[in-house]
């Protein structure tokens, strides 16, 4: 049974244009699915629908067999911005989901410390977000997303605002973290290279309205490292996807 | 800007202002009939514009009375200000959490803020009587609105993604309030407090001018009436400076509390040189 399933999903904001139209998609447990498409094609909307943050106009969406609202405990969401709470330390930020669950102080501290160790930020646990670089903030956001050991992580262009070098390093780190926990990922991006490097499946979306243009299986084997980007397979798939992307309907500017 | 300049610049400005004051005192005499070609430097008399030394002298002569009056004003202003801060924050919590309450009450809070203190003061005397309670109540009325308005704004200005984050973790409304909305509103609350702190002393003085005070000295507002009727203009200036110092102390204490609460994380504290 797929862990995420969208069936004939249509989304429209009020009387505005249709953002997503008759979109059907199945994501199997353990898959890393990249949603690739031009800005404005409804990628983020699709992610918000799966998270239960935005209801569908028609159609259905299920996560782990139930409605997104009932499956929230199994999901984590990473936003484009790190969305850290500036008044809390790094440690405090990672503890937020556990505080909301009324976990004891000892449990919270132990879990947050372990995760900060995992993302390489143990030494800055007592820093405040303003003291961190953009990449470090995203790693805190990543650690926070992992606190409740989610089965599904929804990532909305989390590295879009970072420089290319930091983005590449965080992509590698993301895959390293996933090796250990094997969560399912639905990853929104408009970067072809990022989609090819991370995903096991790539869903190409077109705009006006948002529809699935093509679904491609990514044959590149895991684990992937920085060297993966130098391989012929990576280059060829990236070139093919870039060409496909040019064929997709673009949003009106 | 380096730390030395932060101290020196206001002092230089103060010296320049003092110089302008002296200049006005000793040159505007040209406008008086007593001016003549033989006697070009006629200083303005103290009842029109006392010089700085005359004000200092008046301050020294009246220091015991002024200190007592300042204490009375301080007590009334502090009581009204603290009540405005606490009550204002509590009301903002209610307004920030309920669209219905906000819609029903916020326009009325704005409306009552528009009622002039001059009109309210006599009514308060009739209801409560003269004394520190009435002065504190007027201070409360004048300080309350900035706290409510700013704090409510802060409670409502939470970034949408942060609210979504709390929704995704199934946070209860009170968790969202305590862990997200209230900390987010703190900078706004302190902005409200800063405005209120500068208004508190003005409110207390206004109250004292209209109401007087039950104590022997009667507050700085009461001293203003007394010195004016006695034509003690240098003492009136000394009273004004005492009131300014009191207001400055209020603003300073609030600025310090703001720094204590926000120093670790808020941009306004961290980036003073912008």
Short mmCIF file of C-alpha atoms in Angstrom, two decimals:
data_model
loop_
_atom_site.label_atom_id
_atom_site.label_comp_id
_atom_site.label_asym_id
_atom_site.label_seq_id
_atom_site.Cartn_x
_atom_site.Cartn_y
_atom_site.Cartn_z
CA UNK A 1 0.00 0.00 0.00
CA UNK A 2 1.44 3.43 -0.88
CA UNK A 3 2.25 5.64 2.11
CA UNK A 4 1.07 8.75 0.23
CA UNK A 5 -1.72 8.61 -2.31
CA UNK A 6 -3.36 11.43 -4.24
CA UNK A 7 -6.38 10.55 -6.31
CA UNK A 8 -7.78 12.98 -8.86
CA UNK A 9 -6.65 15.84 -6.67
CA UNK A 10 -7.81 19.31 -7.69
CA UNK A 11 -7.01 22.47 -5.81
CA UNK A 12 -8.31 25.96 -6.43
CA UNK A 13 -8.02 28.98 -4.11
CA UNK A 14 -11.47 30.58 -3.98
CA UNK A 15 -12.45 31.92 -7.41
CA UNK A 16 -8.84 32.04 -8.57
CA UNK A 17 -7.21 29.84 -11.20
CA UNK A 18 -6.95 26.07 -10.74
CA UNK A 19 -3.57 25.35 -9.11
CA UNK A 20 -3.66 21.55 -9.29
CA UNK A 21 -5.92 19.61 -11.66
CA UNK A 22 -6.87 15.94 -11.53
CA UNK A 23 -3.51 14.97 -10.13
CA UNK A 24 -2.97 11.34 -9.10
CA UNK A 25 0.25 10.14 -7.48
CA UNK A 26 1.40 7.19 -5.40
CA UNK A 27 4.47 7.31 -3.20
CA UNK A 28 5.66 3.96 -1.85
CA UNK A 29 7.17 3.53 1.61
CA UNK A 30 10.90 4.33 1.59
CA UNK A 31 10.86 6.22 -1.71
CA UNK A 32 12.55 9.58 -2.14
CA UNK A 33 10.31 11.44 -4.56
CA UNK A 34 11.37 14.78 -6.02
CA UNK A 35 8.64 17.11 -7.27
CA UNK A 36 10.34 19.07 -10.01
CA UNK A 37 8.87 21.90 -11.97
CA UNK A 38 9.02 25.61 -12.71
CA UNK A 39 8.13 28.16 -10.01
CA UNK A 40 4.39 28.60 -9.73
CA UNK A 41 3.39 25.15 -10.98
CA UNK A 42 1.82 24.11 -7.67
CA UNK A 43 4.65 22.05 -6.12
CA UNK A 44 4.40 23.73 -2.72
CA UNK A 45 0.61 23.60 -2.83
CA UNK A 46 0.81 19.86 -3.44
CA UNK A 47 3.07 19.49 -0.40
CA UNK A 48 0.70 21.55 1.76
CA UNK A 49 -2.19 19.36 0.62
CA UNK A 50 -0.30 16.22 1.67
CA UNK A 51 0.53 17.85 5.03
CA UNK A 52 -3.13 18.67 5.62
CA UNK A 53 -2.40 22.39 5.73
CA UNK A 54 -4.55 23.11 2.69
CA UNK A 55 -7.72 21.13 1.84
CA UNK A 56 -8.39 19.85 -1.65
CA UNK A 57 -11.20 21.34 -3.70
CA UNK A 58 -11.99 17.85 -5.00
CA UNK A 59 -10.34 14.45 -5.04
CA UNK A 60 -8.68 12.61 -2.18
CA UNK A 61 -5.38 12.43 -0.37
CA UNK A 62 -4.29 9.80 2.16
CA UNK A 63 -1.14 9.44 4.21
CA UNK A 64 -0.46 6.03 5.77
CA UNK A 65 -4.04 5.04 4.99
CA UNK A 66 -5.73 7.96 6.76
CA UNK A 67 -6.42 11.63 6.21
CA UNK A 68 -3.39 13.95 6.46
CA UNK A 69 -4.82 15.53 9.62
CA UNK A 70 -4.90 12.13 11.31
CA UNK A 71 -1.46 11.19 10.04
CA UNK A 72 0.37 14.27 11.29
CA UNK A 73 2.20 12.34 13.98
CA UNK A 74 3.84 10.33 11.23
CA UNK A 75 4.92 13.37 9.23
CA UNK A 76 7.40 16.21 9.49
CA UNK A 77 7.59 19.31 7.33
CA UNK A 78 10.68 21.30 6.43
CA UNK A 79 9.92 24.76 5.07
CA UNK A 80 11.84 26.86 2.59
CA UNK A 81 12.96 29.04 5.48
CA UNK A 82 14.34 27.32 8.56
CA UNK A 83 11.35 28.64 10.61
CA UNK A 84 13.33 28.47 13.82
CA UNK A 85 12.07 30.31 16.87
CA UNK A 86 14.62 33.10 17.37
CA UNK A 87 14.00 33.32 21.13
CA UNK A 88 15.04 29.70 21.68
CA UNK A 89 18.54 28.26 21.52
CA UNK A 90 19.43 25.64 18.93
CA UNK A 91 18.78 22.96 21.55
CA UNK A 92 15.46 24.59 22.48
CA UNK A 93 14.37 24.68 18.86
CA UNK A 94 15.04 20.99 18.36
CA UNK A 95 13.10 20.25 21.54
CA UNK A 96 9.94 22.09 20.37
CA UNK A 97 8.07 19.05 18.93
CA UNK A 98 8.85 17.11 22.12
CA UNK A 99 7.68 19.97 24.33
CA UNK A 100 4.41 20.03 22.42
CA UNK A 101 4.07 16.34 23.23
CA UNK A 102 4.73 16.95 26.94
CA UNK A 103 7.88 14.81 26.98
CA UNK A 104 9.98 15.12 30.14
CA UNK A 105 12.95 17.47 30.26
CA UNK A 106 15.38 14.54 30.39
CA UNK A 107 13.84 12.88 27.33
CA UNK A 108 13.83 16.15 25.40
CA UNK A 109 17.42 16.97 26.20
CA UNK A 110 18.68 13.48 25.41
CA UNK A 111 16.83 13.30 22.09
CA UNK A 112 17.79 16.81 20.99
CA UNK A 113 21.44 16.28 21.93
CA UNK A 114 21.57 13.03 19.96
CA UNK A 115 20.07 14.69 16.89
CA UNK A 116 22.35 17.70 17.10
CA UNK A 117 25.25 15.28 17.27
CA UNK A 118 23.85 13.56 14.17
CA UNK A 119 23.68 16.79 12.15
CA UNK A 120 27.05 17.97 13.44
CA UNK A 121 25.78 20.87 15.53
CA UNK A 122 26.42 19.61 19.07
CA UNK A 123 28.96 22.36 19.69
CA UNK A 124 26.47 25.13 18.94
CA UNK A 125 23.58 23.72 21.00
CA UNK A 126 23.46 26.84 23.19
CA UNK A 127 23.67 29.33 20.34
CA UNK A 128 20.71 31.36 19.15
CA UNK A 129 19.54 31.15 15.51
CA UNK A 130 20.86 34.63 14.72
CA UNK A 131 24.36 33.32 15.43
CA UNK A 132 24.10 30.60 12.78
CA UNK A 133 24.72 30.59 9.03
CA UNK A 134 21.89 29.75 6.61
CA UNK A 135 23.19 26.19 6.21
CA UNK A 136 23.42 25.64 9.95
CA UNK A 137 19.87 26.91 10.42
CA UNK A 138 18.62 24.37 7.88
CA UNK A 139 20.47 21.60 9.69
CA UNK A 140 18.73 22.62 12.93
CA UNK A 141 15.44 22.52 11.03
CA UNK A 142 16.36 19.05 9.81
CA UNK A 143 17.21 17.89 13.34
CA UNK A 144 13.88 19.27 14.58
CA UNK A 145 12.02 17.40 11.85
CA UNK A 146 13.65 14.14 12.94
CA UNK A 147 12.81 14.44 16.68
CA UNK A 148 9.60 12.45 16.48
CA UNK A 149 11.08 9.82 14.13
CA UNK A 150 8.65 10.55 11.28
CA UNK A 151 7.77 8.04 8.59
CA UNK A 152 7.32 10.77 6.00
CA UNK A 153 9.22 14.02 5.60
CA UNK A 154 7.87 16.75 3.35
CA UNK A 155 10.54 19.18 2.21
CA UNK A 156 9.55 22.43 0.51
CA UNK A 157 12.65 23.67 -1.34
CA UNK A 158 14.58 23.62 1.93
CA UNK A 159 17.93 24.51 0.37
CA UNK A 160 16.63 26.91 -2.29
CA UNK A 161 17.96 30.01 -0.56
CA UNK A 162 21.47 28.63 0.01
CA UNK A 163 24.58 28.96 -2.12
CA UNK A 164 25.41 26.06 -4.46
CA UNK A 165 28.26 24.68 -2.34
CA UNK A 166 26.24 24.64 0.90
CA UNK A 167 23.27 23.19 -0.96
CA UNK A 168 25.37 20.31 -2.32
CA UNK A 169 26.81 19.55 1.12
CA UNK A 170 23.36 19.56 2.70
CA UNK A 171 22.04 17.27 -0.03
CA UNK A 172 24.78 14.78 0.83
CA UNK A 173 24.01 15.16 4.53
CA UNK A 174 20.31 14.62 3.92
CA UNK A 175 20.99 11.31 2.17
CA UNK A 176 23.40 10.27 4.94
CA UNK A 177 20.67 10.90 7.53
CA UNK A 178 18.18 8.96 5.48
CA UNK A 179 20.49 5.95 5.26
CA UNK A 180 20.10 5.60 9.02
CA UNK A 181 16.34 6.05 9.29
CA UNK A 182 14.86 5.30 5.84
CA UNK A 183 11.94 7.71 6.01
CA UNK A 184 9.91 8.44 2.91
CA UNK A 185 10.60 11.84 1.39
CA UNK A 186 8.55 14.15 -0.80
CA UNK A 187 10.97 16.85 -1.86
CA UNK A 188 10.00 20.01 -3.76
CA UNK A 189 12.71 21.61 -5.86
CA UNK A 190 13.21 23.52 -9.08
CA UNK A 191 16.81 22.36 -9.37
CA UNK A 192 17.30 19.50 -11.82
CA UNK A 193 20.67 18.50 -10.28
CA UNK A 194 19.21 18.43 -6.79
CA UNK A 195 16.29 16.26 -7.92
CA UNK A 196 18.61 13.81 -9.70
CA UNK A 197 21.07 13.62 -6.81
CA UNK A 198 18.50 12.99 -4.08
CA UNK A 199 15.59 11.10 -5.50
CA UNK A 200 14.63 7.57 -6.37
CA UNK A 201 11.70 8.90 -8.41
CA UNK A 202 11.21 12.26 -10.12
CA UNK A 203 7.77 13.73 -10.74
CA UNK A 204 7.86 16.45 -13.36
CA UNK A 205 5.06 19.00 -12.93
CA UNK A 206 3.78 21.41 -15.53
CA UNK A 207 1.87 24.62 -14.88
CA UNK A 208 -1.44 26.21 -15.93
CA UNK A 209 -2.89 24.25 -14.25
CA UNK A 210 -0.49 22.09 -12.21
CA UNK A 211 -0.47 18.58 -13.64
CA UNK A 212 1.94 15.67 -13.69
CA UNK A 213 3.87 15.94 -16.93
CA UNK A 214 6.03 12.83 -16.48
CA UNK A 215 7.19 10.39 -13.78
CA UNK A 216 10.74 9.02 -14.08
CA UNK A 217 12.46 6.32 -12.05
CA UNK A 218 15.98 7.40 -11.08
CA UNK A 219 18.36 4.50 -11.84
CA UNK A 220 21.36 5.96 -9.97
CA UNK A 221 22.26 3.62 -7.11
CA UNK A 222 22.41 4.62 -3.43
CA UNK A 223 24.51 5.52 -1.51
CA UNK A 224 25.31 8.66 -3.42
CA UNK A 225 28.24 10.90 -2.69
CA UNK A 226 29.74 14.10 -4.10
CA UNK A 227 31.40 11.94 -6.78
CA UNK A 228 27.97 10.80 -8.00
CA UNK A 229 27.57 14.22 -9.60
CA UNK A 230 30.61 13.55 -11.78
CA UNK A 231 29.27 10.28 -13.24
CA UNK A 232 27.95 9.96 -16.78
CA UNK A 233 24.64 8.59 -15.50
CA UNK A 234 24.07 11.71 -13.38
CA UNK A 235 25.02 14.07 -16.20
CA UNK A 236 22.88 12.27 -18.77
CA UNK A 237 19.82 12.10 -16.56
CA UNK A 238 20.23 15.78 -15.63
CA UNK A 239 20.47 16.75 -19.30
CA UNK A 240 17.42 14.65 -20.17
CA UNK A 241 15.40 16.14 -17.34
CA UNK A 242 16.42 19.67 -18.22
CA UNK A 243 15.20 19.01 -21.78
CA UNK A 244 11.94 17.53 -20.43
CA UNK A 245 11.51 20.53 -18.18
CA UNK A 246 11.73 22.85 -21.16
CA UNK A 247 8.84 20.93 -22.73
CA UNK A 248 6.54 21.36 -19.71
CA UNK A 249 3.91 24.11 -19.74
CA UNK A 250 5.26 27.17 -17.94
CA UNK A 251 3.29 29.44 -15.58
CA UNK A 252 2.07 32.78 -16.87
CA UNK A 253 4.52 35.55 -15.88
CA UNK B 1 29.68 54.08 15.91
CA UNK B 2 32.13 53.43 18.75
CA UNK B 3 31.12 53.46 22.39
CA UNK B 4 32.95 56.72 23.16
CA UNK B 5 30.99 58.58 20.48
CA UNK B 6 27.75 57.25 21.96
CA UNK B 7 28.55 59.11 25.17
CA UNK B 8 30.21 62.18 23.74
CA UNK B 9 27.64 63.13 21.07
CA UNK B 10 24.67 63.62 23.45
CA UNK B 11 26.93 65.62 25.81
CA UNK B 12 28.05 67.86 22.94
CA UNK B 13 24.40 68.35 21.93
CA UNK B 14 23.56 69.24 25.55
CA UNK B 15 26.34 71.83 25.70
CA UNK B 16 25.15 73.37 22.41
CA UNK B 17 21.56 73.55 23.70
CA UNK B 18 22.79 75.15 26.93
CA UNK B 19 24.72 77.69 24.85
CA UNK B 20 21.62 78.49 22.80
CA UNK B 21 19.64 78.94 26.00
CA UNK B 22 22.26 81.40 27.35
CA UNK B 23 22.34 83.16 24.00
CA UNK B 24 18.57 83.59 24.05
CA UNK B 25 18.70 84.85 27.63
CA UNK B 26 21.30 87.52 26.82
CA UNK B 27 20.34 88.57 23.30
CA UNK B 28 16.56 88.58 23.16
CA UNK B 29 16.68 91.58 25.51
CA UNK B 30 16.82 93.64 22.30
CA UNK B 31 13.11 93.09 22.03
CA UNK B 32 12.44 94.77 25.37
CA UNK B 33 11.74 98.51 25.86
CA UNK B 34 14.62 98.66 28.40
CA UNK B 35 17.08 98.16 25.59
CA UNK B 36 19.09 101.20 24.55
CA UNK B 37 22.24 101.99 22.60
CA UNK B 38 24.08 102.65 25.89
CA UNK B 39 23.03 99.36 27.38
CA UNK B 40 22.90 96.83 24.53
CA UNK B 41 23.11 93.66 26.63
CA UNK B 42 19.93 93.56 28.61
CA UNK B 43 19.26 90.01 29.79
CA UNK B 44 15.70 88.80 29.74
CA UNK B 45 14.21 88.96 33.22
CA UNK B 46 13.79 85.68 35.09
CA UNK B 47 9.97 85.82 34.86
CA UNK B 48 10.30 85.67 31.05
CA UNK B 49 13.28 83.36 30.69
CA UNK B 50 15.43 82.34 33.64
CA UNK B 51 19.03 81.49 32.88
CA UNK B 52 20.51 78.07 33.66
CA UNK B 53 22.17 79.32 36.85
CA UNK B 54 18.90 80.81 38.12
CA UNK B 55 17.21 77.47 37.51
CA UNK B 56 19.96 75.60 39.37
CA UNK B 57 19.67 78.09 42.23
CA UNK B 58 15.89 77.62 42.36
CA UNK B 59 16.38 73.88 42.28
CA UNK B 60 18.72 74.03 45.28
CA UNK B 61 16.36 76.29 47.22
CA UNK B 62 13.32 74.11 46.54
CA UNK B 63 15.09 70.75 46.59
CA UNK B 64 13.30 69.33 49.62
CA UNK B 65 9.87 70.30 48.31
CA UNK B 66 10.71 69.13 44.79
CA UNK B 67 12.08 65.80 46.05
CA UNK B 68 8.89 65.18 48.03
CA UNK B 69 6.75 66.19 45.05
CA UNK B 70 8.79 63.99 42.73
CA UNK B 71 8.28 61.05 45.12
CA UNK B 72 4.50 61.62 45.06
CA UNK B 73 4.47 61.83 41.25
CA UNK B 74 6.71 58.79 40.99
CA UNK B 75 4.40 56.68 43.18
CA UNK B 76 1.30 57.66 41.21
CA UNK B 77 3.02 57.26 37.82
CA UNK B 78 4.54 53.89 38.79
CA UNK B 79 1.23 52.55 40.12
CA UNK B 80 -0.65 53.62 36.97
CA UNK B 81 2.10 52.41 34.67
CA UNK B 82 2.45 48.98 36.28
CA UNK B 83 -1.33 48.53 36.22
CA UNK B 84 -1.40 49.58 32.55
CA UNK B 85 1.40 47.14 31.71
CA UNK B 86 -0.22 44.18 33.49
CA UNK B 87 -3.81 44.86 32.59
CA UNK B 88 -2.87 45.91 29.05
CA UNK B 89 -0.99 42.67 28.49
CA UNK B 90 -3.88 40.59 29.85
CA UNK B 91 -6.43 42.38 27.66
CA UNK B 92 -4.14 41.97 24.63
CA UNK B 93 -4.00 38.22 25.32
CA UNK B 94 -7.78 38.08 25.17
CA UNK B 95 -7.99 40.25 22.04
CA UNK B 96 -5.15 38.42 20.32
CA UNK B 97 -6.83 35.07 20.85
CA UNK B 98 -10.36 35.82 19.84
CA UNK B 99 -11.49 37.50 16.64
CA UNK B 100 -14.94 37.95 18.19
CA UNK B 101 -13.56 39.76 21.26
CA UNK B 102 -11.25 41.81 19.07
CA UNK B 103 -14.09 42.84 16.79
CA UNK B 104 -16.38 43.64 19.70
CA UNK B 105 -13.98 45.53 21.98
CA UNK B 106 -11.03 46.95 20.04
CA UNK B 107 -12.97 49.87 18.44
CA UNK B 108 -14.23 50.82 21.90
CA UNK B 109 -10.76 50.72 23.38
CA UNK B 110 -9.63 53.08 20.61
CA UNK B 111 -12.70 55.25 21.21
CA UNK B 112 -12.11 55.60 24.95
CA UNK B 113 -8.46 56.38 24.26
CA UNK B 114 -9.68 59.44 22.34
CA UNK B 115 -11.56 60.83 25.36
CA UNK B 116 -9.48 63.80 26.60
CA UNK B 117 -7.98 63.43 30.07
CA UNK B 118 -9.11 67.01 30.78
CA UNK B 119 -12.70 65.79 30.54
CA UNK B 120 -12.18 62.60 32.50
CA UNK B 121 -10.19 64.07 35.38
CA UNK B 122 -13.08 65.92 37.07
CA UNK B 123 -15.29 62.86 36.70
CA UNK B 124 -12.65 60.72 38.36
CA UNK B 125 -12.44 63.20 41.25
CA UNK B 126 -16.19 62.98 41.71
CA UNK B 127 -16.14 59.18 41.67
CA UNK B 128 -12.93 58.41 43.57
CA UNK B 129 -11.97 61.67 45.25
CA UNK B 130 -8.69 63.55 45.06
CA UNK B 131 -5.49 61.76 45.92
CA UNK B 132 -2.96 59.36 44.57
CA UNK B 133 -5.54 56.76 43.42
CA UNK B 134 -7.12 59.25 41.06
CA UNK B 135 -3.74 60.37 39.70
CA UNK B 136 -2.71 56.73 39.22
CA UNK B 137 -5.99 56.03 37.42
CA UNK B 138 -5.39 58.89 34.98
CA UNK B 139 -1.84 57.61 34.42
CA UNK B 140 -3.30 54.17 33.79
CA UNK B 141 -5.76 55.54 31.25
CA UNK B 142 -3.09 57.37 29.27
CA UNK B 143 -0.58 54.47 29.37
CA UNK B 144 -2.96 51.58 28.78
CA UNK B 145 -3.64 51.92 25.05
CA UNK B 146 -0.07 51.72 23.68
CA UNK B 147 0.46 48.50 25.63
CA UNK B 148 -2.78 46.90 24.39
CA UNK B 149 -2.36 48.05 20.78
CA UNK B 150 1.26 46.98 20.42
CA UNK B 151 0.95 43.68 22.26
CA UNK B 152 -2.16 42.69 20.29
CA UNK B 153 -0.29 43.49 17.08
CA UNK B 154 2.62 41.30 18.23
CA UNK B 155 0.34 38.38 19.10
CA UNK B 156 -1.19 38.56 15.62
CA UNK B 157 2.05 39.07 13.70
CA UNK B 158 3.34 35.53 13.92
CA UNK B 159 4.92 34.30 10.68
CA UNK B 160 2.50 31.97 8.86
CA UNK B 161 5.06 29.16 8.50
CA UNK B 162 5.65 29.12 12.26
CA UNK B 163 1.91 28.81 12.85
CA UNK B 164 1.81 25.99 10.30
CA UNK B 165 4.67 24.29 12.10
CA UNK B 166 2.69 24.30 15.34
CA UNK B 167 -0.40 23.05 13.50
CA UNK B 168 1.62 20.19 12.05
CA UNK B 169 2.65 19.16 15.55
CA UNK B 170 -0.98 19.31 16.70
CA UNK B 171 -0.21 22.04 19.22
CA UNK B 172 -3.06 23.03 21.52
CA UNK B 173 -4.16 26.68 21.42
CA UNK B 174 -2.52 27.45 24.74
CA UNK B 175 0.75 25.87 23.59
CA UNK B 176 0.69 28.06 20.49
CA UNK B 177 -0.06 31.03 22.74
CA UNK B 178 2.67 30.41 25.29
CA UNK B 179 5.42 29.01 23.08
CA UNK B 180 4.83 31.03 19.94
CA UNK B 181 2.54 34.04 20.14
CA UNK B 182 3.65 35.48 23.48
CA UNK B 183 7.41 35.32 22.78
CA UNK B 184 6.74 36.75 19.32
CA UNK B 185 4.79 39.61 20.93
CA UNK B 186 7.49 40.50 23.47
CA UNK B 187 9.31 43.07 21.27
CA UNK B 188 5.94 44.68 20.47
CA UNK B 189 4.97 44.65 24.16
CA UNK B 190 8.18 46.46 25.07
CA UNK B 191 7.62 49.01 22.31
CA UNK B 192 4.21 49.65 23.87
CA UNK B 193 5.81 49.88 27.31
CA UNK B 194 8.36 52.39 26.04
CA UNK B 195 5.62 54.64 24.69
CA UNK B 196 3.62 54.14 27.89
CA UNK B 197 6.62 54.93 30.07
CA UNK B 198 7.08 58.32 28.43
CA UNK B 199 3.35 58.99 28.79
CA UNK B 200 3.13 57.81 32.41
CA UNK B 201 4.83 60.84 33.95
CA UNK B 202 2.88 63.18 31.66
CA UNK B 203 -0.30 61.40 32.76
CA UNK B 204 0.58 61.73 36.43
CA UNK B 205 1.45 65.44 36.04
CA UNK B 206 -1.81 66.08 34.19
CA UNK B 207 -3.70 64.25 36.90
CA UNK B 208 -2.01 66.24 39.63
CA UNK B 209 -2.68 69.54 37.88
CA UNK B 210 -6.38 68.71 37.74
CA UNK B 211 -6.75 66.78 40.94
CA UNK B 212 -3.91 67.71 43.25
CA UNK B 213 -2.70 65.18 45.75
CA UNK B 214 -3.58 64.25 49.28
CA UNK B 215 0.00 64.44 50.52
CA UNK B 216 1.77 67.51 51.88
CA UNK B 217 3.82 68.31 48.77
CA UNK B 218 1.14 67.44 46.25
CA UNK B 219 3.25 66.09 43.40
CA UNK B 220 5.12 67.91 40.66
CA UNK B 221 1.90 68.80 38.85
CA UNK B 222 0.63 70.51 41.95
CA UNK B 223 3.97 72.35 42.34
CA UNK B 224 3.54 73.67 38.80
CA UNK B 225 0.26 75.31 39.81
CA UNK B 226 1.77 76.70 43.02
CA UNK B 227 4.93 78.09 41.40
CA UNK B 228 2.92 79.58 38.54
CA UNK B 229 0.59 81.37 40.94
CA UNK B 230 3.61 82.60 42.92
CA UNK B 231 5.32 83.70 39.70
CA UNK B 232 8.39 81.63 40.62
CA UNK B 233 9.43 80.98 37.04
CA UNK B 234 12.92 79.60 37.80
CA UNK B 235 11.28 77.13 40.22
CA UNK B 236 8.78 76.27 37.48
CA UNK B 237 11.69 75.45 35.17
CA UNK B 238 13.32 73.42 37.95
CA UNK B 239 10.05 71.49 38.33
CA UNK B 240 9.95 70.85 34.59
CA UNK B 241 13.50 69.50 34.67
CA UNK B 242 12.66 67.29 37.65
CA UNK B 243 9.69 65.91 35.71
CA UNK B 244 11.96 65.30 32.70
CA UNK B 245 14.43 63.41 34.91
CA UNK B 246 11.57 61.32 36.28
CA UNK B 247 10.35 60.52 32.77
CA UNK B 248 13.89 59.74 31.71
CA UNK B 249 14.22 57.30 34.62
CA UNK B 250 10.97 55.57 33.58
CA UNK B 251 12.07 55.26 29.97
CA UNK B 252 15.52 54.09 31.09
CA UNK B 253 14.13 51.36 33.34
CA UNK B 254 11.87 50.08 30.54
CA UNK B 255 14.78 50.16 28.08
CA UNK B 256 16.82 48.14 30.54
CA UNK B 257 14.01 45.57 31.02
CA UNK B 258 13.67 45.35 27.24
CA UNK B 259 17.37 44.72 26.90
CA UNK B 260 17.18 42.02 29.60
CA UNK B 261 14.31 40.23 27.89
CA UNK B 262 15.44 40.49 24.27
CA UNK B 263 19.22 40.75 24.41
CA UNK B 264 19.93 37.21 23.24
CA UNK B 265 17.83 37.13 20.14
CA UNK B 266 16.17 40.30 18.92
CA UNK B 267 17.66 42.23 16.03
CA UNK B 268 16.82 45.62 17.53
CA UNK B 269 19.14 44.85 20.44
CA UNK B 270 21.90 43.24 18.44
CA UNK B 271 22.26 45.74 15.60
CA UNK B 272 22.41 49.11 17.28
CA UNK B 273 24.79 50.59 14.74
CA UNK B 274 22.38 50.33 11.80
#
